[in-house]
Coordinates of N, CA and C in Angstrom, one line a residue:
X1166 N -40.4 34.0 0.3 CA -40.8 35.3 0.9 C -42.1 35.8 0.3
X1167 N -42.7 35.3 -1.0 CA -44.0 35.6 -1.7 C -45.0 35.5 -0.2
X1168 N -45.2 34.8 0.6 CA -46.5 34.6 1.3 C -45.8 35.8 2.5
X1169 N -45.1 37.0 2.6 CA -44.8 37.8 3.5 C -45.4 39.1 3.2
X1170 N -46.6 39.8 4.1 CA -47.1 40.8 3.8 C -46.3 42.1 3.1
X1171 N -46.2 42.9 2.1 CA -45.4 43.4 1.5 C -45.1 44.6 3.3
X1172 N -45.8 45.0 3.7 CA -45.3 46.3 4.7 C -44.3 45.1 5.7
X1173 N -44.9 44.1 6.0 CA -44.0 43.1 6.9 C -42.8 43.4 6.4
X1174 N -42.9 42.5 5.3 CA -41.1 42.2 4.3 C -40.4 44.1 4.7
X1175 N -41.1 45.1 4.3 CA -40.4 46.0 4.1 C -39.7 46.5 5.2
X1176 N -40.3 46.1 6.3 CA -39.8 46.1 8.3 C -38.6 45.6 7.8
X1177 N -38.9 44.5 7.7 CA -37.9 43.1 7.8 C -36.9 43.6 7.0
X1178 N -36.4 44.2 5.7 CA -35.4 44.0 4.9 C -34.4 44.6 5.1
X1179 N -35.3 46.3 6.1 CA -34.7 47.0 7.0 C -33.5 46.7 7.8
X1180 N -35.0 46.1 9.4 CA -34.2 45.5 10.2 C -34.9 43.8 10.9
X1181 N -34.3 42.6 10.1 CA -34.5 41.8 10.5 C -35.3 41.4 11.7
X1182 N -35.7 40.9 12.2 CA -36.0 40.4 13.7 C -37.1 39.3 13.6
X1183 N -36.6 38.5 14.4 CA -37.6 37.0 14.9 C -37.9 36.2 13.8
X1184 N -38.7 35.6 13.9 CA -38.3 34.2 13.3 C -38.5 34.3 11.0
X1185 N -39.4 35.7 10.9 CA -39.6 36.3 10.0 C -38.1 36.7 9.3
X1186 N -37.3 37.4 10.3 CA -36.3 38.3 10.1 C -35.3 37.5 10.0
X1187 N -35.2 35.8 10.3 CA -34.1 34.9 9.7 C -34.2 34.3 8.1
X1188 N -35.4 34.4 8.4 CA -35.7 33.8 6.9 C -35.6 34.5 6.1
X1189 N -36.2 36.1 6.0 CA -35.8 37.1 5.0 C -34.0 37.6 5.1
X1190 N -33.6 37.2 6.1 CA -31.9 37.2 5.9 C -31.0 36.5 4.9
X1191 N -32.1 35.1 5.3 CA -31.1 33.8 4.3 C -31.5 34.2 2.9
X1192 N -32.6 34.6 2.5 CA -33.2 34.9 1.0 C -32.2 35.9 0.5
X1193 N -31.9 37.1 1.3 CA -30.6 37.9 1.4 C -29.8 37.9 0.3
X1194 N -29.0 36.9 1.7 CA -27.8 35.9 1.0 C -27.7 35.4 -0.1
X1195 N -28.6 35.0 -0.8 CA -28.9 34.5 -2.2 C -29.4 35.7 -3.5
X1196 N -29.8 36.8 -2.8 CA -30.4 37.8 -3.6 C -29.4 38.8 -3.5
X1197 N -28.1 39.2 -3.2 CA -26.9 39.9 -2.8 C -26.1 38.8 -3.2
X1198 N -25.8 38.2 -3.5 CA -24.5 37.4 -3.9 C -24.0 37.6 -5.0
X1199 N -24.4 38.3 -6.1 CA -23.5 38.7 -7.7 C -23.7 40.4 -7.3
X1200 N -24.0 40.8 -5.6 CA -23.6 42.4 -5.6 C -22.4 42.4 -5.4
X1201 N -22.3 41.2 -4.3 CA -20.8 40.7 -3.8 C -19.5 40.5 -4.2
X1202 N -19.8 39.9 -5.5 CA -18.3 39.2 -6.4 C -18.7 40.2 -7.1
X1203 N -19.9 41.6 -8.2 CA -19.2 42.8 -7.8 C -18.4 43.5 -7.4
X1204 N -18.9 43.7 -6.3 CA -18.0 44.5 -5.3 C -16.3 44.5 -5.1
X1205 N -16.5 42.6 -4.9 CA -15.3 42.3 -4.5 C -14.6 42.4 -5.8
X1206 N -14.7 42.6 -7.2 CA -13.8 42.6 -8.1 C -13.4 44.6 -8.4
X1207 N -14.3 45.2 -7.9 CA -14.1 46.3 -8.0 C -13.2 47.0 -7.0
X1208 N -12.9 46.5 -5.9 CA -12.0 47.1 -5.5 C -11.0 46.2 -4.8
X1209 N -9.9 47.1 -4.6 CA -8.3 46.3 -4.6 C -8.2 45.7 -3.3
X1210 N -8.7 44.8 -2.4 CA -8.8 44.7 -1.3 C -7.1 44.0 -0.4
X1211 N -6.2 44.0 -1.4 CA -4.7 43.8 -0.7 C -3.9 45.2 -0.6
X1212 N -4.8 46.3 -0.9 CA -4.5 47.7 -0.7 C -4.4 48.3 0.9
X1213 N -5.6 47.6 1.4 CA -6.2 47.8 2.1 C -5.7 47.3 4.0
X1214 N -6.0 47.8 5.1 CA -5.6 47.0 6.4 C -7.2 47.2 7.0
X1215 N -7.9 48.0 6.6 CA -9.2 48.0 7.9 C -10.4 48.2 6.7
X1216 N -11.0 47.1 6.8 CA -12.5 47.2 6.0 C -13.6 47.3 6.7
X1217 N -14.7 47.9 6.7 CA -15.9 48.5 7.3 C -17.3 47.8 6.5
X1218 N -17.9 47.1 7.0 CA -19.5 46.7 6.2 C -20.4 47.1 6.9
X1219 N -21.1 47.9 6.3 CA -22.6 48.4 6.9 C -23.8 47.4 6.5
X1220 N -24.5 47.0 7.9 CA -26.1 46.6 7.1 C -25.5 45.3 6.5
X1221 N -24.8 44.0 7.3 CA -24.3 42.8 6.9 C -25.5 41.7 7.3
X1222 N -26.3 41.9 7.4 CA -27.3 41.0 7.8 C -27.6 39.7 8.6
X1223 N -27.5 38.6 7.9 CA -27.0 37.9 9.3 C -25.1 37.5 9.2
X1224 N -24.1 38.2 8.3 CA -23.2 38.1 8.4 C -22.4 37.4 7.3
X1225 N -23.2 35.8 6.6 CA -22.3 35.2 5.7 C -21.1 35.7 5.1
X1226 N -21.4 36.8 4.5 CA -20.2 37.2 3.9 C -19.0 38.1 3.8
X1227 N -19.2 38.0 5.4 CA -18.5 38.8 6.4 C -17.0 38.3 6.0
X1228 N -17.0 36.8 6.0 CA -15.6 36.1 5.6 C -14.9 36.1 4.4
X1229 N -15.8 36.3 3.1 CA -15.4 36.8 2.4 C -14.3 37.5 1.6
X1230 N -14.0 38.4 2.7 CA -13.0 39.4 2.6 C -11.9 38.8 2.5
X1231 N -11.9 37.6 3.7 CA -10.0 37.4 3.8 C -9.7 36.5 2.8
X1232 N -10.9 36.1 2.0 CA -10.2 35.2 0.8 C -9.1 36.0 0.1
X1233 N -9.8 37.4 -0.1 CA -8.5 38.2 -0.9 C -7.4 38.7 0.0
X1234 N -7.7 38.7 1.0 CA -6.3 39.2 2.0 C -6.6 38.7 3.6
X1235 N -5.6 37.7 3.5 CA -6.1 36.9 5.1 C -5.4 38.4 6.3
X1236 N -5.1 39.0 5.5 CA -4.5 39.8 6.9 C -5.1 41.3 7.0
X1237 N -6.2 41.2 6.4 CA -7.7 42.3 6.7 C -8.4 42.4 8.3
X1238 N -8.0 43.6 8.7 CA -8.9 43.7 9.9 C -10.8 44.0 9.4
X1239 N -11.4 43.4 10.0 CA -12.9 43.5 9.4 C -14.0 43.9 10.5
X1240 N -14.4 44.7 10.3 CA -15.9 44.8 10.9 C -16.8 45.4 10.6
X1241 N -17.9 44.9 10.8 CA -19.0 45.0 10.9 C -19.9 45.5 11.7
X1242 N -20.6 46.8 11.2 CA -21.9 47.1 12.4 C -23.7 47.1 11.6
X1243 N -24.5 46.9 12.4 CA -25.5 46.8 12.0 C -26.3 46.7 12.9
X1244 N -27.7 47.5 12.8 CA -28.6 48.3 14.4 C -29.4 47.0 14.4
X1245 N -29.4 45.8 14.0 CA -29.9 44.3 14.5 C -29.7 43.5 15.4
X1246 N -29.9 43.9 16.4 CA -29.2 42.9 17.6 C -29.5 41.3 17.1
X1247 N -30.4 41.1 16.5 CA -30.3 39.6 16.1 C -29.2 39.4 14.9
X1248 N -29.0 40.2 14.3 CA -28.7 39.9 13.1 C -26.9 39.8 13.7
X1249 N -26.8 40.4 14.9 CA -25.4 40.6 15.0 C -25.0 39.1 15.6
X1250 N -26.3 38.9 16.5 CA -25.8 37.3 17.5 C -25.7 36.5 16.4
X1251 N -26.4 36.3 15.3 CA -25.9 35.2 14.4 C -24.9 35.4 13.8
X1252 N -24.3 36.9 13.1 CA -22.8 36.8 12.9 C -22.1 36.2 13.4
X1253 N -22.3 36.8 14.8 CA -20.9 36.4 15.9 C -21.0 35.4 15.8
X1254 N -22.0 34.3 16.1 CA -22.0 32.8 16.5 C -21.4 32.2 14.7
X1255 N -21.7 33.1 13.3 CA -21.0 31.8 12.7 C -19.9 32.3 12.4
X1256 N -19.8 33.3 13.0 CA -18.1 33.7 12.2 C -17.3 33.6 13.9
X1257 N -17.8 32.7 15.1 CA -16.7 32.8 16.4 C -15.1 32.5 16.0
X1258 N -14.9 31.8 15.4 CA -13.5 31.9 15.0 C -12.9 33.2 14.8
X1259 N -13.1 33.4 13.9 CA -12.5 35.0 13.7 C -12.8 36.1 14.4
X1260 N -13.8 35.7 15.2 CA -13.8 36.9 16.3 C -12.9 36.7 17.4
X1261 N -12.6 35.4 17.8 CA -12.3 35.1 18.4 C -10.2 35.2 18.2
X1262 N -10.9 35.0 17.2 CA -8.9 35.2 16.5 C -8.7 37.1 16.7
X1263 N -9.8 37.9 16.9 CA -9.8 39.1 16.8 C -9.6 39.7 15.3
X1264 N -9.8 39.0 14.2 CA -9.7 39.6 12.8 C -10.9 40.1 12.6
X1265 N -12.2 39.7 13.3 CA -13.7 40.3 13.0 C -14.0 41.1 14.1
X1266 N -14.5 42.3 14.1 CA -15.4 42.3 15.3 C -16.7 43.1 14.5
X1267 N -17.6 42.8 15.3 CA -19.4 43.1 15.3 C -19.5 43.9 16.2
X1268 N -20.3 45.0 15.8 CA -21.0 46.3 16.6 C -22.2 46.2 16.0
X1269 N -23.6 46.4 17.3 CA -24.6 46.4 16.9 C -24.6 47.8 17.2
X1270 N -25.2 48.6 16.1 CA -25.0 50.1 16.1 C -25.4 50.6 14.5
X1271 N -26.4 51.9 14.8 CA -26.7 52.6 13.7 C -25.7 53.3 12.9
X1272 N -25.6 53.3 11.7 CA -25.1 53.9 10.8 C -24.5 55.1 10.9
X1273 N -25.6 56.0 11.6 CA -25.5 56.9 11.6 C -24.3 57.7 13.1
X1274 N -24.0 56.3 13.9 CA -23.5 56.8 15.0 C -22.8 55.7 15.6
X1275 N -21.6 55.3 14.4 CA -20.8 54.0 14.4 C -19.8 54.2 15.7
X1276 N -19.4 52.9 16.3 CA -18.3 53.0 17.7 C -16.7 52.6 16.8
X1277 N -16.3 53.8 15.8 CA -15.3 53.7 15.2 C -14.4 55.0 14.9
X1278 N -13.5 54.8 15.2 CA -12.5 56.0 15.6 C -12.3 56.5 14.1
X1279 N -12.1 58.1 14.0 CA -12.3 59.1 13.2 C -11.1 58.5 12.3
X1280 N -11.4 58.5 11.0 CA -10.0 58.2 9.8 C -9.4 57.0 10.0
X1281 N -10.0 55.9 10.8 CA -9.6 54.9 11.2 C -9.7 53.2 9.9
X1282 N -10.6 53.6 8.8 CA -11.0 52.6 7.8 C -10.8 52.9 6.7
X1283 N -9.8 52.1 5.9 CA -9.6 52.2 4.2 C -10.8 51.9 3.3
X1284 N -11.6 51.1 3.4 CA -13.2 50.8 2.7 C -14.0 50.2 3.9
X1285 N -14.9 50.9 2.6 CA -16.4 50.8 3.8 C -17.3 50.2 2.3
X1286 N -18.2 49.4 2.7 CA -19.1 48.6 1.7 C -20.4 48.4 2.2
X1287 N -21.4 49.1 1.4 CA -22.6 49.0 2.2 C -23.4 48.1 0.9
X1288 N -23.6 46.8 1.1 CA -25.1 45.9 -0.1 C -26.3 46.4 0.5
X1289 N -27.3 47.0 -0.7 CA -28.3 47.3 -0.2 C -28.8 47.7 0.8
X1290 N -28.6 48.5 1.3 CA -29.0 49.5 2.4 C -29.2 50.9 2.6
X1291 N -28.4 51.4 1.3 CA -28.6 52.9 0.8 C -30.1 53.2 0.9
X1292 N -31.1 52.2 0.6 CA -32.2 52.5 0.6 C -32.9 53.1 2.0
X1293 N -32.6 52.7 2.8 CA -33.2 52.7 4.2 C -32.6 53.9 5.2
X1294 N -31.4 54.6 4.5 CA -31.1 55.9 5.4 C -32.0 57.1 4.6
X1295 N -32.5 57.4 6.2 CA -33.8 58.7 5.9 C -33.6 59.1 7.0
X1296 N -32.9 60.9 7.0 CA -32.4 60.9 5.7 C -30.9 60.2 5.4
X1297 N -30.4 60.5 4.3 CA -29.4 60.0 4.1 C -27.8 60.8 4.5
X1298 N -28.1 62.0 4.9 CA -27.2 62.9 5.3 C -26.2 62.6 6.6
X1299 N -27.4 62.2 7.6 CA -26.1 62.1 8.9 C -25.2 60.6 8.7
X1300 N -25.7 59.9 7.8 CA -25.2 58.3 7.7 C -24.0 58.5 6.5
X1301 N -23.9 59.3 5.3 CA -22.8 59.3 5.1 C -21.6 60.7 5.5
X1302 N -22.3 61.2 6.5 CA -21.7 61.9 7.1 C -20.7 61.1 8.3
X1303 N -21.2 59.9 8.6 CA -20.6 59.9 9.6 C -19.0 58.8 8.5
X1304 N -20.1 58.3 8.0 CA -19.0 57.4 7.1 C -17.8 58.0 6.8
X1305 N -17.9 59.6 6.3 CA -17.0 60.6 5.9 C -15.9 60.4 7.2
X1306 N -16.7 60.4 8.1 CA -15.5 60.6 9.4 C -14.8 59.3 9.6
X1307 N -15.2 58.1 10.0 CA -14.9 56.8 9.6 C -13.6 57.0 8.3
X1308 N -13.9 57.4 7.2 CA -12.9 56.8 6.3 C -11.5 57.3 6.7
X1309 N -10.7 56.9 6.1 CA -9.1 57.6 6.3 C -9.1 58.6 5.0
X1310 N -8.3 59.7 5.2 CA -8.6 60.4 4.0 C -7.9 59.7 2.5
X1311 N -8.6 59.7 1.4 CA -8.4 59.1 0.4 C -9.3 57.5 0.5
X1312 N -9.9 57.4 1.6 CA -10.4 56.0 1.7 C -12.0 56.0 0.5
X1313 N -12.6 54.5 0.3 CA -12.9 54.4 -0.2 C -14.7 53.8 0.3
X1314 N -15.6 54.7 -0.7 CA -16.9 53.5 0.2 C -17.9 52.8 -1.2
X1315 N -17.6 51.9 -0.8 CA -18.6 50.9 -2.6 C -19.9 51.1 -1.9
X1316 N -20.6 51.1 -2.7 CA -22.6 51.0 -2.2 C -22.9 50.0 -3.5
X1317 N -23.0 49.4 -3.1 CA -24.0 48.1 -4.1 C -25.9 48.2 -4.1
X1318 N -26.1 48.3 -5.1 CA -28.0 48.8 -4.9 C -28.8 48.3 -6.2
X1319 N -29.9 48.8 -6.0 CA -30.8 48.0 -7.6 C -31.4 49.5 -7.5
X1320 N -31.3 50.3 -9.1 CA -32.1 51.4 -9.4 C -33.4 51.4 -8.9
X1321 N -33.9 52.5 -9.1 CA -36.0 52.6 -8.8 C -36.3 52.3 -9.9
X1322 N -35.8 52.6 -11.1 CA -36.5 51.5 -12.4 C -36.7 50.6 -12.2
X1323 N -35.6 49.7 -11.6 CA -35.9 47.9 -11.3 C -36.9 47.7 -10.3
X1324 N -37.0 48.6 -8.8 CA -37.4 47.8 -7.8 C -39.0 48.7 -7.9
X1325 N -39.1 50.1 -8.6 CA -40.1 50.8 -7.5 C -41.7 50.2 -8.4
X1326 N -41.5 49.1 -8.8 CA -43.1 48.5 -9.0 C -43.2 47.0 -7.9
X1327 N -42.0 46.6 -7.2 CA -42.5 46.1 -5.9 C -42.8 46.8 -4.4
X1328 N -44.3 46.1 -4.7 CA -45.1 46.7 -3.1 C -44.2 46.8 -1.7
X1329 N -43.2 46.0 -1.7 CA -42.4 46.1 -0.6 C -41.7 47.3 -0.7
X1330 N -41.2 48.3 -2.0 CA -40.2 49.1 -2.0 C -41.3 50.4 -1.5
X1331 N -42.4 50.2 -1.5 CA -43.3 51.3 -1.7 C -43.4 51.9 0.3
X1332 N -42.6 51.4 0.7 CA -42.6 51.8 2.6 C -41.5 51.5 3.1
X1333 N -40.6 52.3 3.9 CA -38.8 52.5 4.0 C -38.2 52.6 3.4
X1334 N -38.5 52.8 2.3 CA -37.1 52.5 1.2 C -37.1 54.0 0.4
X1335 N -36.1 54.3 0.1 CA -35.5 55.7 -0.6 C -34.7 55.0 -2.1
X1336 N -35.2 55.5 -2.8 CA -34.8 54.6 -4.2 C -34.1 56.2 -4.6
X1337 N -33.2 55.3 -5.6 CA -32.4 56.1 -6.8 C -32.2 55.6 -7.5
X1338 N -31.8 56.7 -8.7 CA -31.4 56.2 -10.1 C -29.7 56.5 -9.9
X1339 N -28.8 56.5 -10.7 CA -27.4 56.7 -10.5 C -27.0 57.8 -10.4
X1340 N -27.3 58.9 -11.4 CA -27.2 60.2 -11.5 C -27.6 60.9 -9.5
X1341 N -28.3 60.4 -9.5 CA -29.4 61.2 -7.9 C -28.4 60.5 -6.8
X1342 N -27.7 59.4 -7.0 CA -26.8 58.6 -5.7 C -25.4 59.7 -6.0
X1343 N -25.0 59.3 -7.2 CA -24.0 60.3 -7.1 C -23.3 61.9 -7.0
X1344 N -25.1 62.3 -7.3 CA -25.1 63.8 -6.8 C -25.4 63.8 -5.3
X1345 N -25.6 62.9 -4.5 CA -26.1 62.6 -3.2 C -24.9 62.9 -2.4
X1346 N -23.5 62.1 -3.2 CA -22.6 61.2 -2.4 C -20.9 63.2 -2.9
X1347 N -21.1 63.4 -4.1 CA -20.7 64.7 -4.0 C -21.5 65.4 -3.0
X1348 N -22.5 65.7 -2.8 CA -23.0 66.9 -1.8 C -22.2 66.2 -0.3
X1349 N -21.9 65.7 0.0 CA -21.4 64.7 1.3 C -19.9 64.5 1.7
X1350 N -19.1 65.0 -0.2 CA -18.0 65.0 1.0 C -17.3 63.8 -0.4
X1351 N -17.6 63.5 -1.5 CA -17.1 62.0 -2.0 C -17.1 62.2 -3.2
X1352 N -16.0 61.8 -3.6 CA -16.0 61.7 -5.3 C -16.3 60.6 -5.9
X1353 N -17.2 60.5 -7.0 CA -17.1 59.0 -7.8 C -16.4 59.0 -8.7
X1354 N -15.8 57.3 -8.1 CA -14.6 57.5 -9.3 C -15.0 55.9 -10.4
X1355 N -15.6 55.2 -9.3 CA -15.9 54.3 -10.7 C -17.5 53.8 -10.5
X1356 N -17.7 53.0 -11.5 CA -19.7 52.3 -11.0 C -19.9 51.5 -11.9
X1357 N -19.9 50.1 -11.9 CA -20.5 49.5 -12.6 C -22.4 48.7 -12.7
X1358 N -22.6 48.0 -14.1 CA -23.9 47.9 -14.0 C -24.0 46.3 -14.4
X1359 N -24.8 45.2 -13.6 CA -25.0 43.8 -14.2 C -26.6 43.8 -14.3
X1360 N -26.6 43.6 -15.5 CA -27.9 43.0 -15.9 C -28.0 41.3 -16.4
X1361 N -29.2 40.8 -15.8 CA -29.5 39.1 -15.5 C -30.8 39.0 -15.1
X1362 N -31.4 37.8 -15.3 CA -32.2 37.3 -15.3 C -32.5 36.0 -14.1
X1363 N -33.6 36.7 -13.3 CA -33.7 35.3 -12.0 C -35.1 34.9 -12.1
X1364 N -35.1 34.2 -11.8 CA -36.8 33.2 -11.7 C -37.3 33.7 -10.6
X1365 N -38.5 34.1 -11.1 CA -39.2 34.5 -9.7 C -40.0 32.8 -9.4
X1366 N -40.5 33.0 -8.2 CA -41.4 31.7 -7.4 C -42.6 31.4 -8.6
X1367 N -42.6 31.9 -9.6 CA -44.1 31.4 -10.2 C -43.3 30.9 -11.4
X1368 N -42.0 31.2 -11.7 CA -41.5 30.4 -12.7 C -41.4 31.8 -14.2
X1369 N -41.8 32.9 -14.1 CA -41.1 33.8 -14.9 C -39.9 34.2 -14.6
X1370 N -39.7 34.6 -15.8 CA -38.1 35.9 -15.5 C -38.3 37.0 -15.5
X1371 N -37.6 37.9 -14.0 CA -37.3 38.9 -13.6 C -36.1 39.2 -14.5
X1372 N -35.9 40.4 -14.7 CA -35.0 41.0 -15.3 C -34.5 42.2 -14.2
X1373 N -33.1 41.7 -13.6 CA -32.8 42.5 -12.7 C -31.1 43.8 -12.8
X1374 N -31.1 44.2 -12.3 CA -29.8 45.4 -12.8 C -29.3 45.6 -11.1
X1375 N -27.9 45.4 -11.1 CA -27.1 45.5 -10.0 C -26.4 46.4 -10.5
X1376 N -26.2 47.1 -9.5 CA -25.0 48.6 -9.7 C -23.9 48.6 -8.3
X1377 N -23.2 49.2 -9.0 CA -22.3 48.8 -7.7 C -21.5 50.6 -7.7
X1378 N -21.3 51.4 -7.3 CA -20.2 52.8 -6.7 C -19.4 53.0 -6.0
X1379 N -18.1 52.9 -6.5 CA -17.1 53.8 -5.5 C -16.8 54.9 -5.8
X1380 N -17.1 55.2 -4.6 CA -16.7 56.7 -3.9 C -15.4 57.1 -3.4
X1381 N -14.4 57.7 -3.2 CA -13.0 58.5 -2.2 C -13.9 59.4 -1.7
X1382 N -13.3 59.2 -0.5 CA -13.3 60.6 0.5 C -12.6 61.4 0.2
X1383 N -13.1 62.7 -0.2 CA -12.2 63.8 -0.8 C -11.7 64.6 0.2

């Protein structure tokens, strides 16, 4: 993704699209995958009957879920009409079995009935609601009360010296998400932090920090 204009990439990371917007999906996939097995150790997912993912990209790890509990209702929305056709097409089984379904739809104005979802999990996308108020508003309505929402994200210490974060993107530090997420309606009750080291394309090390939050709907 080095040879992608930084304002391009920042469209794209948003909201995918065309032939740009698959290939910054699959990089994704590889750059979200220790937010993932985060996430997924952080919360109790055989607690649970109805899970919610915002902003799933092109979907991989949509399946995910039923490793911890095959009998998870799952879905998924995200305002990508491409990003949704490729879910569906690689997860058709399970849609097809009716354990998945995909809505292409904004955040802020989900096709999901009020108190209807035990967790909701958004990887990296906190960044891109501007503002951030009617999106975890609506989430509020979505949860069941006592339900739960994880946000997986990388601080503005880590990201805000790449050119890409410098257009769509709304950064935080932890303190500012979690005063965000009380003003909204949500308590935090836990958050953890991974720090690691990835190779960038020229062959140094990045030093990167994964955070992960859950929130109750209070």
């Amino acid at each position: 993704m080095e040879d992608i204009d930084p304002s391009e990439l920042s469209r794209q990371l948003k909201k995918p699209s065309g032939e740009v917007g698959h290939e910054v999906a699959q990089n994704l996939n590889e750059s979200n995958q220790k937010l993932y097995e985060m996430a997924w150790e952080m919360v109790d997912l055989q607690s649970v009957q109805d899970v919610l993912e915002i902003g799933f990209g092109n979907g991989k790890y949509l399946s995910g879920y039923f490793d911890f509990n095959p009998q998870l209702n799952v879905t998924g929305v995200d305002f990508s009409e491409e990003m949704c056709e490729e879910a569906r097409a690689f997860h058709s089984g399970l849609v097809e079995e009716r354990k998945l379904a995909i809505h292409c739809a904004d955040s802020a104005s989900m096709p999901v009935a009020d108190g209807s979802v035990g967790l909701i999990v958004g990887i990296n996308i906190v960044y891109f609601w501007d503002p951030p108020g009617p999106h975890l508003q609506e989430i509020h309505r979505v949860l069941e009360p006592g339900g739960k929402l994880l946000l997986g994200y990388r601080p503005r210490r880590v990201v805000e010296h790449l050119e890409f974060t410098k257009q769509n993107f709304i950064l935080y530090e932890p303190g500012e998400l979690e005063m965000l997420l009380l003003e909204q309606g949500f308590r935090v009750t836990e958050d953890e932090e991974n720090r690691y080291l990835k190779q960038a394309p020229d062959g140094s090390d990045i030093d990167i920090t994964d955070i992960c939050v859950v929130a109750e709907r209070t």
